[in-house]
Short mmCIF file of C-alpha atoms and ligand atoms in Angstrom, two decimals:
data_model
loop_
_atom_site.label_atom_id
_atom_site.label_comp_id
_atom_site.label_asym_id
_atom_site.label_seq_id
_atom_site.Cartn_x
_atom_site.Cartn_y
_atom_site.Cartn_z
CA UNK A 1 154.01 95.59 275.92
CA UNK A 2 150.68 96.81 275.76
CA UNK A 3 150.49 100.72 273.76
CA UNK A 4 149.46 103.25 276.07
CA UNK A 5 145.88 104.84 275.92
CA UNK A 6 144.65 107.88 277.32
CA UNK A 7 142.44 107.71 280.08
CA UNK A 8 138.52 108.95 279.34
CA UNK A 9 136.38 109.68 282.17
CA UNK A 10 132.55 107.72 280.56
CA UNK A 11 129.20 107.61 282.53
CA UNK A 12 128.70 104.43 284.40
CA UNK A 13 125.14 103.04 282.88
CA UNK A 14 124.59 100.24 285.25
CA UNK A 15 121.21 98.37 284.62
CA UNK A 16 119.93 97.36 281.14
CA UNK A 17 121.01 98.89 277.76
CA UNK A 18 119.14 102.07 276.78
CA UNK A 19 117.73 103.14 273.83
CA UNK A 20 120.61 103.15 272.02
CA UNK A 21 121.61 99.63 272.88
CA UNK A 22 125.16 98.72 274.42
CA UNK A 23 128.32 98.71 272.99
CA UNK A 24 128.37 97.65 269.34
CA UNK A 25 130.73 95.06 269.27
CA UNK A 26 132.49 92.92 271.92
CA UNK A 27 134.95 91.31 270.02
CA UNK A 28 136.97 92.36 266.88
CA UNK A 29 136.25 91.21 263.64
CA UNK A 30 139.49 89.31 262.23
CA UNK A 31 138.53 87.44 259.95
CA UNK A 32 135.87 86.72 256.68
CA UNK A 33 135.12 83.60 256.09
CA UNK A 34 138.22 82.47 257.60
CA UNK A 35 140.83 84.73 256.12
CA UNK A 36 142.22 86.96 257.95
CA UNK A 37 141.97 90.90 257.32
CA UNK A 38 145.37 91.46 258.61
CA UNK A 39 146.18 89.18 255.53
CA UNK A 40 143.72 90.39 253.49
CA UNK A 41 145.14 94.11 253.46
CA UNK A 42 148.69 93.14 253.62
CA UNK A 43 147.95 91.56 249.89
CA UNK A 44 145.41 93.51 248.42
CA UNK A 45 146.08 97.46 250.27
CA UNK A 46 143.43 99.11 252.19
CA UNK A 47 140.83 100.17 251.47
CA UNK A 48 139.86 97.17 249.94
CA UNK A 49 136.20 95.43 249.15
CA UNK A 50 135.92 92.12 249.88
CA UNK A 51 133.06 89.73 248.77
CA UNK A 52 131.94 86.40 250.25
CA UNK A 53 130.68 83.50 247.53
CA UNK A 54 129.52 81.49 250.47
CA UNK A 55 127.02 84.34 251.55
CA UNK A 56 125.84 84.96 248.07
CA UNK A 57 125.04 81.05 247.14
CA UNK A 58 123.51 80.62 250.80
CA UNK A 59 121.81 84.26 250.83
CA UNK A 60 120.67 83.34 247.32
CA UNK A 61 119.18 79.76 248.45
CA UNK A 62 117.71 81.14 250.99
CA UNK A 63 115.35 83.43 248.86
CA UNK A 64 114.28 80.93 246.49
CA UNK A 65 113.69 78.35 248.70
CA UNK A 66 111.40 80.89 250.51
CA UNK A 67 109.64 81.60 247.45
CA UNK A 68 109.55 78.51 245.98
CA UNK A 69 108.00 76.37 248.63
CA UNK A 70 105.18 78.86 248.54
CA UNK A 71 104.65 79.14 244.52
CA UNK A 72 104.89 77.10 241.71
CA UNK A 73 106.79 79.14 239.44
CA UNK A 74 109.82 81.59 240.55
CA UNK A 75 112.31 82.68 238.98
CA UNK A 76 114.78 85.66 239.72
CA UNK A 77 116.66 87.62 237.65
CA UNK A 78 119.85 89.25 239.22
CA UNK A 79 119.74 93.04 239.36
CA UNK A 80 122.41 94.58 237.56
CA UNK A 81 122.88 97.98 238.96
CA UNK A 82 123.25 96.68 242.26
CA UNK A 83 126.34 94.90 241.48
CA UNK A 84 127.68 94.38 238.48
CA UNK A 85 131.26 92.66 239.00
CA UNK A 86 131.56 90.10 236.53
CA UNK A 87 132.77 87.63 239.02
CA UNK A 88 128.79 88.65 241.24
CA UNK A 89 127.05 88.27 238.15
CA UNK A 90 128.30 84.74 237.01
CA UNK A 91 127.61 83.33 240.92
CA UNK A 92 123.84 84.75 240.54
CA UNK A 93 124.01 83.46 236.90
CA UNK A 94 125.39 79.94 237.79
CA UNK A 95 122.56 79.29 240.69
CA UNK A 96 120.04 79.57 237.95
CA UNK A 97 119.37 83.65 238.21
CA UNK A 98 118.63 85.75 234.70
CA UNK A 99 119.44 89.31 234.18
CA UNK A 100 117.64 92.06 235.01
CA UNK A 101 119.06 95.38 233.11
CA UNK A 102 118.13 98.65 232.76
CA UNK A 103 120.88 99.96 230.37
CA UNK A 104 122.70 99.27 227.25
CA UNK A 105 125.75 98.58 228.92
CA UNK A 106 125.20 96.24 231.32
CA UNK A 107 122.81 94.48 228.90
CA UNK A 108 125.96 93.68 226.71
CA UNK A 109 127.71 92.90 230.43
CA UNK A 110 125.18 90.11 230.89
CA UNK A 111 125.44 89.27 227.15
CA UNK A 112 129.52 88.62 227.29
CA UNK A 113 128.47 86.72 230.50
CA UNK A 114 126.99 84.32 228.84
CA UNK A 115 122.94 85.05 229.69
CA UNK A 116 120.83 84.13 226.30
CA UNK A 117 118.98 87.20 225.07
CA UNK A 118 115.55 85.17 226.35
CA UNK A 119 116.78 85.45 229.71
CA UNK A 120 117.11 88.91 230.03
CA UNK A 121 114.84 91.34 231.48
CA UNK A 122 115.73 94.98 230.02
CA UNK A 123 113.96 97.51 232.09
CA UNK A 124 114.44 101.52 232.62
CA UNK A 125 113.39 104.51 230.83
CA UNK A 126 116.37 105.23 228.88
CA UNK A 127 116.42 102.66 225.68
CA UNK A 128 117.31 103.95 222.33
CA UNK A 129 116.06 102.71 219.27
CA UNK A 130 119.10 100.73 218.50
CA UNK A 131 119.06 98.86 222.37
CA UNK A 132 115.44 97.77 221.47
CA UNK A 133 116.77 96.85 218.23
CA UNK A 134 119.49 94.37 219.46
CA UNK A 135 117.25 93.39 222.42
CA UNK A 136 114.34 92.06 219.79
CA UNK A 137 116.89 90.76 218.08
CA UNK A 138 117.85 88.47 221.31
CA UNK A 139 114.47 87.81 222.01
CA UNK A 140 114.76 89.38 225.10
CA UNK A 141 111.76 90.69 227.54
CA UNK A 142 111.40 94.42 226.63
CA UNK A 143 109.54 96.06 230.03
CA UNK A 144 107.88 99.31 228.36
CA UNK A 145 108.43 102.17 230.96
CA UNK A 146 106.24 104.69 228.88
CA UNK A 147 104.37 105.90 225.65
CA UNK A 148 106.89 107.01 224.12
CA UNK A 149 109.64 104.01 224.12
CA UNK A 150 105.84 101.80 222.87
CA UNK A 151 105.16 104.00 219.93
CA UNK A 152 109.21 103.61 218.96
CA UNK A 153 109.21 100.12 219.70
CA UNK A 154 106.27 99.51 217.41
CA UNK A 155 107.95 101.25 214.50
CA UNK A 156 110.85 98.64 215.32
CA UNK A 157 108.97 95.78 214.96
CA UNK A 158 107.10 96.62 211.93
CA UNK A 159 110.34 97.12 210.11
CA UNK A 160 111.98 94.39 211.25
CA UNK A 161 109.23 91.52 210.61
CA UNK A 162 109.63 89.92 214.50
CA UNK A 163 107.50 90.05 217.18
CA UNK A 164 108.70 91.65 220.52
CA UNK A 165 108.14 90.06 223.89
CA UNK A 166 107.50 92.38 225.95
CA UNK A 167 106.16 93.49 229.60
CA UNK A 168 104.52 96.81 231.30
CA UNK A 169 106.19 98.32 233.99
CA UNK A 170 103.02 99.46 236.54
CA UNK A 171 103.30 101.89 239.41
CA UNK A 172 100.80 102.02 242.18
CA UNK A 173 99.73 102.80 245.38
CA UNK A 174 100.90 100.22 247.67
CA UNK A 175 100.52 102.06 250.94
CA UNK A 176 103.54 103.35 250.52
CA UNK A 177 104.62 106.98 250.35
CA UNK A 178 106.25 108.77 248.81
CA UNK A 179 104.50 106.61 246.00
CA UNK A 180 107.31 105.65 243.13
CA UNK A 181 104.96 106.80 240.35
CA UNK A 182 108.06 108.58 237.74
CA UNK A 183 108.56 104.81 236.61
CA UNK A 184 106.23 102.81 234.36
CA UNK A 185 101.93 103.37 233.53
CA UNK A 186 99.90 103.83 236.23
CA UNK A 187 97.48 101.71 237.57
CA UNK A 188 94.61 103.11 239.25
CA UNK A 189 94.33 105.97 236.67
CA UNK A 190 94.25 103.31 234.13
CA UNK A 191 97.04 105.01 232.22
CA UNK A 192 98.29 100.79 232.43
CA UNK A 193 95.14 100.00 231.05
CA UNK A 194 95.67 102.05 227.95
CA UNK A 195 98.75 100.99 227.77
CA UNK A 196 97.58 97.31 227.76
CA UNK A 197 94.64 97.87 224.92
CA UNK A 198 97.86 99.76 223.29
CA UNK A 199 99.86 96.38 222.72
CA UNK A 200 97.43 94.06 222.34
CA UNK A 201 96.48 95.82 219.45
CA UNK A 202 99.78 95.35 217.67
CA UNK A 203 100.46 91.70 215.74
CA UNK A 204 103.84 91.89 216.55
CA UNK A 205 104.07 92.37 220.10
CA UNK A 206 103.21 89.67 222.91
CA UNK A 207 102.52 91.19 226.06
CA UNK A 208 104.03 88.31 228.16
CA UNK A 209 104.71 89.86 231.42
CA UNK A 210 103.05 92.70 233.87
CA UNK A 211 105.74 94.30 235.98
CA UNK A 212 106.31 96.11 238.97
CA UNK A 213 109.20 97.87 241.02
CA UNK A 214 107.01 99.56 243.92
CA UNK A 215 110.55 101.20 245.69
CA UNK A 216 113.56 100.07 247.34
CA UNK A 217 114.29 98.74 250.86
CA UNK A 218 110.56 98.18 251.38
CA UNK A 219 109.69 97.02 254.90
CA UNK A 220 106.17 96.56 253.95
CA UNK A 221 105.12 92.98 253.13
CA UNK A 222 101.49 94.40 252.87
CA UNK A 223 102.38 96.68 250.30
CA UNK A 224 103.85 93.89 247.92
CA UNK A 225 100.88 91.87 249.19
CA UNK A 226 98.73 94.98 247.58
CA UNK A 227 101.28 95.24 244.24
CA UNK A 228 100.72 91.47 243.41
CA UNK A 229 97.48 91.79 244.06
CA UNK A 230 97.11 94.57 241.79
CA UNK A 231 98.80 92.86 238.82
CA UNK A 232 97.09 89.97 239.61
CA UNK A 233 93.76 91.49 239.10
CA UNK A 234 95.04 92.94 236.05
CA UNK A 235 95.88 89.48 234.57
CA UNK A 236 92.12 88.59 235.15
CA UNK A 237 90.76 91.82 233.26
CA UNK A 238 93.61 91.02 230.67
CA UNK A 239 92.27 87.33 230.18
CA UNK A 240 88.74 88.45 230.29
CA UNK A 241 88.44 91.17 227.69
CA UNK A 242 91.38 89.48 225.12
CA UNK A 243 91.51 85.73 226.33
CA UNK A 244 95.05 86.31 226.18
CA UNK A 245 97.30 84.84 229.17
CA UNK A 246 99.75 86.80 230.97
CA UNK A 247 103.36 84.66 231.36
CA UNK A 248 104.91 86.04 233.83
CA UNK A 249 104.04 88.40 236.76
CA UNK A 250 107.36 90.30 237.80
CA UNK A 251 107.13 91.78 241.42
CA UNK A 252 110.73 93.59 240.99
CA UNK A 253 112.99 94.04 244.21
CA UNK A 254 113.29 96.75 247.07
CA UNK A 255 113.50 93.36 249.86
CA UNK A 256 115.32 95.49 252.82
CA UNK A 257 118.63 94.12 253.40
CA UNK A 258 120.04 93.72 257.03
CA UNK A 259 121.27 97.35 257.49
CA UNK A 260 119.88 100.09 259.68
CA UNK A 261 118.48 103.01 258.00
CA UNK A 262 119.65 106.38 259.36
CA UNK A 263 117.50 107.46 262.09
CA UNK A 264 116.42 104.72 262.98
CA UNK A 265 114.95 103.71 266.59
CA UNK A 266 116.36 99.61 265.88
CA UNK A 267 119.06 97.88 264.25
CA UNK A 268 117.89 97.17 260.86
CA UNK A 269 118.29 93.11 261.49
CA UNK A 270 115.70 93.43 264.72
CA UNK A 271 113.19 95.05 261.94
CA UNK A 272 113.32 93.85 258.42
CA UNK A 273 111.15 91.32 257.57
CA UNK A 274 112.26 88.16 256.50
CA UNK A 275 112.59 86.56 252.58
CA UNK A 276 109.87 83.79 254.34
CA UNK A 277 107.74 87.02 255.26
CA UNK A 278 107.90 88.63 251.43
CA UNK A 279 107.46 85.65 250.07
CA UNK A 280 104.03 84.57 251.99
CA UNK A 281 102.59 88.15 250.96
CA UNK A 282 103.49 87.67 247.47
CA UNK A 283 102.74 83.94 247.12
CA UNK A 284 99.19 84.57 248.86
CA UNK A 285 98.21 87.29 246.96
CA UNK A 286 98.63 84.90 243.90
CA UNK A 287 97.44 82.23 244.77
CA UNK A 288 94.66 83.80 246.21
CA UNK A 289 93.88 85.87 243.07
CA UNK A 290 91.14 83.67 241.27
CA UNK A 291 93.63 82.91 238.46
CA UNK A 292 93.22 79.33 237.86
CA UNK A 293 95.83 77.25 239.46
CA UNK A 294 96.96 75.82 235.64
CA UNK A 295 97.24 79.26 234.71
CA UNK A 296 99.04 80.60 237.56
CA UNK A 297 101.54 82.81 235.52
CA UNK A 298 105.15 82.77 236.68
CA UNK A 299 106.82 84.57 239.51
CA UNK A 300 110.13 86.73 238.61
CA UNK A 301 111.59 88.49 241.23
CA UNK A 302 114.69 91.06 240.69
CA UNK A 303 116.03 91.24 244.27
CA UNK A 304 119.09 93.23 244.47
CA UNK A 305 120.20 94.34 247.63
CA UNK A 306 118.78 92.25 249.70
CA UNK A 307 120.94 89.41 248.09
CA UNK A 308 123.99 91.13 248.00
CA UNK A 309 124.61 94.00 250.98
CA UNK A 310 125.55 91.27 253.55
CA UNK A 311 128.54 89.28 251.08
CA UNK A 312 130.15 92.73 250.76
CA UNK A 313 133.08 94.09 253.22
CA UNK A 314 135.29 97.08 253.16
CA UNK A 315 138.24 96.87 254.88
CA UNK A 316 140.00 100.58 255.83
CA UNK A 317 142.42 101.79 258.07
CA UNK A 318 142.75 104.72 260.17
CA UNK A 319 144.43 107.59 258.89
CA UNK A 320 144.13 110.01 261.99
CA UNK A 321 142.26 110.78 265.19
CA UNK A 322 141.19 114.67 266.59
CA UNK A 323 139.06 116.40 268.61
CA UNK A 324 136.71 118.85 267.08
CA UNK A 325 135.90 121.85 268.31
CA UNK A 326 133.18 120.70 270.35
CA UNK A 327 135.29 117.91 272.81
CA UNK A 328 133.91 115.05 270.28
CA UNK A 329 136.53 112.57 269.23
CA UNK A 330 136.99 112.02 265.35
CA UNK A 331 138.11 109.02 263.35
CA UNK A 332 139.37 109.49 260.02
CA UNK A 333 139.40 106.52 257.97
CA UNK A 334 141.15 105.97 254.31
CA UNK A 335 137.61 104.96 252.68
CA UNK A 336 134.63 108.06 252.47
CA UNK A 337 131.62 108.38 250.77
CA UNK A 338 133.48 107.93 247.53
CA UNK A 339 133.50 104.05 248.09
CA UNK A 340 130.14 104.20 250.56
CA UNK A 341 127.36 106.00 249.22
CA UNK A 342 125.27 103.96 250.62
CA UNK A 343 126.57 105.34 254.04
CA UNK A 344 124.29 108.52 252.56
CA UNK A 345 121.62 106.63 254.32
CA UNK A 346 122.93 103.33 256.33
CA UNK A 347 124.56 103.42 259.22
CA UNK A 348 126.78 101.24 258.59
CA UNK A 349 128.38 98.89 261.48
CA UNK A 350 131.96 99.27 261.56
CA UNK A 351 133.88 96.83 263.79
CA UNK A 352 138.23 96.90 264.64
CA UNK A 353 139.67 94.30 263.35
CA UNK A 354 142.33 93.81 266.00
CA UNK A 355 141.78 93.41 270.04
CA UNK A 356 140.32 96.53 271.68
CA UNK A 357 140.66 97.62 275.52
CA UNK A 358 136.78 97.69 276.80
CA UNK A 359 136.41 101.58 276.70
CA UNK A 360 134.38 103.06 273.67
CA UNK A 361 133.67 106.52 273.23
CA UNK A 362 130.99 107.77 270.73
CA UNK A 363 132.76 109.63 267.72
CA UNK A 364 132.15 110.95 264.54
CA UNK A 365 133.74 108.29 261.49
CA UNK A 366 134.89 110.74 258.66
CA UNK A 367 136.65 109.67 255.21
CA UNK A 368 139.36 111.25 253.55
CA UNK A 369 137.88 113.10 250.97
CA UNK A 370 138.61 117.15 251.32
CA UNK A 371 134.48 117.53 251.13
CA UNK A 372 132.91 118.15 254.40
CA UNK A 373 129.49 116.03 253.65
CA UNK A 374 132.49 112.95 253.84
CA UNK A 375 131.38 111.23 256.97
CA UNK A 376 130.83 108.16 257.22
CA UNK A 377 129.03 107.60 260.81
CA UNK A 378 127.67 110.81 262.23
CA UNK A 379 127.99 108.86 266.01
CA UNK A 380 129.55 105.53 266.65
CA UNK A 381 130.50 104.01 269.54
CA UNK A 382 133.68 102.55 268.94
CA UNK A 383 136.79 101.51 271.06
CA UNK A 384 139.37 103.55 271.15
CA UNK A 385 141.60 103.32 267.92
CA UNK A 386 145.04 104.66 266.87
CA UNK A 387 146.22 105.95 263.55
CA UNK A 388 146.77 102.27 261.17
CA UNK A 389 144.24 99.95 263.15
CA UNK A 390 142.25 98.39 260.71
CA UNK A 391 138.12 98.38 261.22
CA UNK A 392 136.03 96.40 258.35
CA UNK A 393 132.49 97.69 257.16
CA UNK A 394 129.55 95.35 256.78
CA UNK A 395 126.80 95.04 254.35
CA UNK A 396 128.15 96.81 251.48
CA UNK A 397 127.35 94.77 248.62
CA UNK A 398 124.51 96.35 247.37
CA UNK A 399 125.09 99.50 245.31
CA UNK A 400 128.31 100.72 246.32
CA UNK A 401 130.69 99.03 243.99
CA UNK A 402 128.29 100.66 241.14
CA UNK A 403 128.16 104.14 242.64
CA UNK A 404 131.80 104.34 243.90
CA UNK A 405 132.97 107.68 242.67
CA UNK A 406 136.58 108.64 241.52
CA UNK A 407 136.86 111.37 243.08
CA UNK A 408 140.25 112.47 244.81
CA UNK A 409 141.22 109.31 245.22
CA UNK A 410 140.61 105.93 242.49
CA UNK A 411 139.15 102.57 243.31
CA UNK A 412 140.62 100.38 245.19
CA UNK A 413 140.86 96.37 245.21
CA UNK A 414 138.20 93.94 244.76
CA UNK A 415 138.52 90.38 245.49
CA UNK A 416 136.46 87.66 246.01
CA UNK A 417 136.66 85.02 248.53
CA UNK A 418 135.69 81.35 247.41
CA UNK A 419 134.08 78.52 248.86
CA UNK A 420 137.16 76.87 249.76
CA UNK A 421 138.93 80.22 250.89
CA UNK A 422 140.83 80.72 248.11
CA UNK A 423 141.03 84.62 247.69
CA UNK A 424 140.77 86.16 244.10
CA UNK A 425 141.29 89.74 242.60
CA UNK A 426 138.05 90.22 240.75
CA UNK A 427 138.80 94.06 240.15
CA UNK A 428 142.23 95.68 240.38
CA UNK A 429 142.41 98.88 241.72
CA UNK A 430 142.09 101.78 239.52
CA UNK A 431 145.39 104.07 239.36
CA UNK A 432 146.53 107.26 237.42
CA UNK A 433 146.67 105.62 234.20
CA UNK A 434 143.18 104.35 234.48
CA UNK A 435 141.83 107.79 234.00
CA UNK A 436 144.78 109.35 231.44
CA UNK A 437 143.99 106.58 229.34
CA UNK A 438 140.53 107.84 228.60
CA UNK A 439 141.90 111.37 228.31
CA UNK A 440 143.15 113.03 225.14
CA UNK A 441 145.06 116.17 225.52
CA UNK A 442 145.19 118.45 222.24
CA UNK A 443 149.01 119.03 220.81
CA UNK A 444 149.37 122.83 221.95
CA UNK A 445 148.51 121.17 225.59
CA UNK A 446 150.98 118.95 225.58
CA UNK A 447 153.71 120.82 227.53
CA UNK A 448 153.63 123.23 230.11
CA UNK A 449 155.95 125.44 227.94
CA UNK A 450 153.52 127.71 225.81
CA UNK A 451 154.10 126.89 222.66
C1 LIG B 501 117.09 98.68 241.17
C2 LIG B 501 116.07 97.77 240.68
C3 LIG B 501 115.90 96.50 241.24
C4 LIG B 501 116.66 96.04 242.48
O1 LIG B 501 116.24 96.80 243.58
P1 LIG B 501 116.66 96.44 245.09
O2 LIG B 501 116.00 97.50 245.90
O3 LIG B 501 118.15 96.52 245.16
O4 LIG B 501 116.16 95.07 245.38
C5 LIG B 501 114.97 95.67 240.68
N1 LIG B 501 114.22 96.05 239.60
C6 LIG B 501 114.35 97.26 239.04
C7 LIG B 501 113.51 97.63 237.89
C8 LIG B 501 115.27 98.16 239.56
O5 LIG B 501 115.37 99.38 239.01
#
């Protein structure tokens, strides 16, 4: 028996879509990489995160083959922050990625993972004197963010009798505004020039790399065109005035992944340029540099999200649907900003996972969180659904299984799906004990007697 549906009255819109394209989706989404959702929440609860190997390896092949057909040298390093499940990490890892860090924490991560200390990249502003310690110790690339962490790094190194491998981070103009200039020495000031003459007076640091992070979903290829242009040039002056090689040139991440930014006019895969497209700005602007071709330095590349959003899910469920005061229609789902900060500025694409009549309606998506900034999609078009329908969430790899937040309500499931289909628990969901167990509550606390 079908379920009864109340009838809407909707504007006819004959003709071709308008501005704000057609209906989202025509069919539901069942199933991920051949599992079904139904299945998938019926063994692992909703909400629940799913991840797709497949699309990492193939989303990952993808990028270096784009940048090494152009360029001699690549290598990435997987970006940390942007997901640091063990289970992401060791896929990057095993298709030949290093580490990229930019704490303490998820340095020793990519340690117990199994990265050698050489093959980590430990950016950020925040090292103490003991992380540059144990990271000279590894041998691995220290990228000096500013002054400060140089002068303490160069105490280290005297003491300790080793030499430090290390890289600049540079900011820039790039076209690009705001310009990310809080991170790094800046370039056209010089302020990365000083810093340069800085190290290469010190025996027991190498300056091996030049670095760069310009921002994050970039949809400029001119301005990484610009950045590796920049560094290039700064290899030159570097080889001129010491007749000392640069290593490596690091051009950092912030490749757009396929979602659409908030406001805007297209969907995000209609406008994002393409790994072929970064990699020909890049690649050219090397190439193209004057550096002799037998002393082209190597490429690294730290591409987070652009590798990751699309092999992340997030299955939910509807929890209730009103009207607010205005006539719209409201969804409330069991997942909120708590598990989607990225929805902060994506608009996400949300698709039912079970058949839909042909009406949509636009609504408002809300999460469950008693916060009123907990909305997932200010206006979706959506098919009607009823209270325990189940939608699933795209692209949400990148970031949001780093920024999750335990707030009101702990973190659900995480499982991965592998290249055969097989379906693993890669992090269990979080539950009461997970956060008494940190707590410690003094004796006179203890009951809720006074004592
Ligand atoms: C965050 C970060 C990245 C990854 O950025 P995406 O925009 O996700 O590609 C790379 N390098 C550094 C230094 C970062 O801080």
């Amino acid at each position: 028996m079908l379920p009864y549906e109340r009838p809407i009255i909707t504007r006819y819109n004959p003709g071709i879509t308008n501005k704000f394209g057609s209906k989202v989706d025509y069919f539901p989404f069942t199933q991920i990489d051949g599992v079904p959702v139904k299945r998938l929440i019926d063994a692992y609860g909703s909400p629940c995160f799913v991840l797709s190997e497949r699309t990492i390896r193939d989303t990952y092949r993808n990028a270096l083959r784009a940048f090494s057909t152009r360029y001699p040298k690549v290598q990435f390093a997987w970006s940390y922050k942007t997901n640091y499940l063990n289970a992401v990490c060791q896929v990057f890892h095993q298709e030949g990625a290093w580490a990229e860090v930019v704490s303490m924490f998820e340095y020793q991560k990519a340690i117990l993972n199994g990265v050698p200390g050489e093959q980590i990249l430990f950016n950020g502003p925040d090292k103490t004197a003991d992380d540059l310690r144990i990271a000279l110790q590894n041998n691995s690339l220290i990228h000096i963010d500013h002054f400060d962490e140089l002068y303490l790094l160069s105490e280290i190194v005297r003491d300790s009798g080793k030499k430090a491998r290390v890289a600049i981070r540079i900011n820039m103009d790039t076209g690009v505004y705001p310009q990310w200039d809080r991170f790094g020495f800046n370039y056209e000031n010089e302020t990365a020039w000083e810093a340069v003459q800085k190290i290469m007076g010190q025996s027991n640091m190498i300056l091996t790399g030049l670095h760069c992070h310009i921002g994050t979903y970039m949809l400029s290829t001119r301005a990484y065109h610009l950045a590796a242009t920049k560094l290039a040039q700064l290899a030159l002056r570097i080889k001129g005035q010491y007749g000392h090689r640069i290593a490596y040139i690091d051009i950092g991440g912030g490749f757009a992944s396929g979602n659409t930014l908030k406001g805007s006019y297209l969907q995000g895969s209609d406008v994002i340029p393409t790994m072929d497209d970064y990699a020909e700005a890049i690649s050219t602007a090397l190439l193209g540099s004057g550096i002799p071709t037998a002393e082209l330095p190597s490429l690294y590349l730290e591409a987070g999200r652009a590798l990751i959003d699309d092999a992340g899910y997030l299955l939910g469920s509807v929890l209730a649907i009103k009207r607010l005061s205005d006539g719209r229609r409201a969804t409330i789902m069991d997942f909120g900003v708590n598990l989607l900060f990225t929805s902060f500025w994506y608009d996400h694409r949300i698709t039912p996972a079970q058949e839909f009549s042909r009406h949509t309606e636009d609504m408002v998506v809300y999460g469950p969180l008693c916060m009123n900034i907990d909305v997932v999609r200010e206006n979706i078009s959506l098919p009607l659904l009823n209270r325990g329908d189940h939608v699933v969430v795209h692209r949400v790899g990148a970031y949001n299984m780093t920024q999750w937040m335990q707030f009101i309500s702990m973190r659900p499931n995480v499982v991965l799906i592998d290249l055969e289909g097989g379906v693993h628990l890669v992090r269990a969901r979080e539950t009461v004990d997970t956060l008494n167990q940190q707590e410690q509550t003094p004796a006179h606390l203890l009951s809720i007697s006074p004592v």
